[in-house]
CSV table of C-alpha atoms in Angstrom, one decimal:
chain,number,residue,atom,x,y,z
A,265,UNK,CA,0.0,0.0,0.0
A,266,UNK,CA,1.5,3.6,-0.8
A,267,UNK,CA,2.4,5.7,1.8
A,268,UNK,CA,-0.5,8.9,1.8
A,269,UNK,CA,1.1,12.5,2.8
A,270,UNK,CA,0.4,13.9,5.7
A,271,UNK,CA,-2.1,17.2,6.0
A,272,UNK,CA,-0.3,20.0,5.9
A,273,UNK,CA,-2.9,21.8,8.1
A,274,UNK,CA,-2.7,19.7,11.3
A,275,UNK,CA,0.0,17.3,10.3
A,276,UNK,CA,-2.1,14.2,10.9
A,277,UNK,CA,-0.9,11.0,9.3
A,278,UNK,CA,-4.9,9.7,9.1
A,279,UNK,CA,-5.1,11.3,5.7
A,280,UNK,CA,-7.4,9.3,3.1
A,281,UNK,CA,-7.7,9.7,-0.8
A,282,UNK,CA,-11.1,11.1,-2.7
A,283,UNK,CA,-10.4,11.0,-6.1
A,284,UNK,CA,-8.0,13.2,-6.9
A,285,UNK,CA,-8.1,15.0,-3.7
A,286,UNK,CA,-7.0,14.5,-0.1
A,287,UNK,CA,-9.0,14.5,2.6
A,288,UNK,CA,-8.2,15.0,6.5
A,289,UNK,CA,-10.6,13.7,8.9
A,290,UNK,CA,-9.5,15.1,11.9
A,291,UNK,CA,-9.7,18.8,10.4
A,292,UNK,CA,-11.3,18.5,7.3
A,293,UNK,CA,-8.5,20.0,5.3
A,294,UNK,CA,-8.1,19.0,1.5
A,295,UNK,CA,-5.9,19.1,-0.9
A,296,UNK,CA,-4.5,18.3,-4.0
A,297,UNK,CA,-1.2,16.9,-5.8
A,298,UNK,CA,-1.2,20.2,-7.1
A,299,UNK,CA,-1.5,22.1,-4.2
A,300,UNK,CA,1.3,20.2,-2.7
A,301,UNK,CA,3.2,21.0,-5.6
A,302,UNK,CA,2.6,24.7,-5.5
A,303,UNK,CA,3.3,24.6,-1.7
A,304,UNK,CA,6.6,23.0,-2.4
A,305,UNK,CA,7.7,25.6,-5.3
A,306,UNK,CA,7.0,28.7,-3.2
A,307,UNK,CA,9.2,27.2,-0.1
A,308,UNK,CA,12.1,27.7,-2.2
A,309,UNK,CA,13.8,30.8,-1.5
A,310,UNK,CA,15.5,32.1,-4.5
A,311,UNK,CA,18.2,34.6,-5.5
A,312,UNK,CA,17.4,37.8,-7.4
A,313,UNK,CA,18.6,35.7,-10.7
A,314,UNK,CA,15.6,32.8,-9.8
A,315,UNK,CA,18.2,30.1,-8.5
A,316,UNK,CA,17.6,28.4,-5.5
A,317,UNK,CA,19.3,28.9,-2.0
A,318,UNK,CA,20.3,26.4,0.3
A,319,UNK,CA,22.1,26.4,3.7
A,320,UNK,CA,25.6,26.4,3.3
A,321,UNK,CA,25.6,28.5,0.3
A,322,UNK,CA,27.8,31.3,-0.6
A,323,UNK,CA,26.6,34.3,-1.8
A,324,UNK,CA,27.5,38.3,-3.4
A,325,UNK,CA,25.8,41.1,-2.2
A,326,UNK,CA,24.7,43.1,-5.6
A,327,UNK,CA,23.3,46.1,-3.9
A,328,UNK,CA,24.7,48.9,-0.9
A,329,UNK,CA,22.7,47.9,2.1
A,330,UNK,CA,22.3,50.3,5.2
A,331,UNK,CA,23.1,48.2,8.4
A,332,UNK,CA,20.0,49.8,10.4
A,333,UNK,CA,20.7,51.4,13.9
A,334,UNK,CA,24.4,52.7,12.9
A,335,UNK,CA,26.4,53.9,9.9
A,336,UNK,CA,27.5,51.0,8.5
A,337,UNK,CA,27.4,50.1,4.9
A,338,UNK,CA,27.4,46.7,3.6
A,339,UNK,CA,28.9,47.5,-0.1
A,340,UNK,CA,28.4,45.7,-3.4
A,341,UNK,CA,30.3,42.7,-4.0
A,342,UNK,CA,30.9,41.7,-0.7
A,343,UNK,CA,30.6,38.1,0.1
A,344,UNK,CA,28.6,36.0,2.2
A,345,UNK,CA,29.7,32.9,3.4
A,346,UNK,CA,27.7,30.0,5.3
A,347,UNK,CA,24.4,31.5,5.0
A,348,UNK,CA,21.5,29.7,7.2
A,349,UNK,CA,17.8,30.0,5.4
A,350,UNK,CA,15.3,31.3,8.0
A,351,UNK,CA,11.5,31.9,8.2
A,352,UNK,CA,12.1,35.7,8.8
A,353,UNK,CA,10.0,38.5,9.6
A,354,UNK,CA,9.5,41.5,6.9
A,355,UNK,CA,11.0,39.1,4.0
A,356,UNK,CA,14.4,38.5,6.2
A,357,UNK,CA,15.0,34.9,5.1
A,358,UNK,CA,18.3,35.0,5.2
A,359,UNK,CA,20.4,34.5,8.4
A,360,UNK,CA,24.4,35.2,8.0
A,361,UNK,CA,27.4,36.7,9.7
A,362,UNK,CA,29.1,39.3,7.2
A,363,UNK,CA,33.5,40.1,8.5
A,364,UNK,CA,33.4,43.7,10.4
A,365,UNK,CA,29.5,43.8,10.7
A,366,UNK,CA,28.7,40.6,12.7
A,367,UNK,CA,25.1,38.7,12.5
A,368,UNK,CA,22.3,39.9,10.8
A,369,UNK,CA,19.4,39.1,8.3
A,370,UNK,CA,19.3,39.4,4.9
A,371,UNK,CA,16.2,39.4,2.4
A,372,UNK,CA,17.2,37.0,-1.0
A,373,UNK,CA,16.4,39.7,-3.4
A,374,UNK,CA,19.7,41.5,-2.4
A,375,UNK,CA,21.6,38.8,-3.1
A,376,UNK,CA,23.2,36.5,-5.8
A,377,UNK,CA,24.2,33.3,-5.5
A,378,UNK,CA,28.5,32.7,-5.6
């Protein structure tokens, strides 16, 4: 017997098929192959040329970003090493520590991958 997916709502593993669609009995959720599909695709967190981000990565700064709360700049070009991909607030997805700033966030659309 195939393994079914879990709902995604509630997480319960007593999921049934209808059809083409899942069903949860436990919160009524359903969903398609689709959806899941969809779901998956806008986890990804991309660069601002479309490729995909993992941990570990490497990446280049390609725009001068304002370190808020003091004076710093973090200039074009400068790279990012070891980044950690985070569920931030405000579009932040991207935790990393950068030489003579120290830690902070990052949103993906800033960056490029190396």
């Amino acid at each position: 017997m195939s393994e079914l997916p879990h709902c995604p709502k509630c997480e319960s593993h007593y999921t049934y098929q209808d059809g083409e669609m899942y069903v949860c009995p436990e919160c009524g959720h359903e969903w398609s192959e689709a959806d899941m599909a969809a779901a998956a695709e806008e986890a990804l967190i991309k660069d601002a040329h479309g490729n995909a981000l993992q941990d570990g990565d490497t990446v280049t700064v390609i725009k001068d970003l304002k370190v808020k709360g003091s004076s710093l700049v973090v200039k074009v070009g400068t790279k990012v090493k070891n980044i950690r991909l985070v569920d931030g607030d405000g579009g932040h997805d991207i935790d990393c520590r950068i030489d003579g700033i120290g830690a902070m966030q990052l949103k993906s659309e800033f960056v490029k991958k190396a």
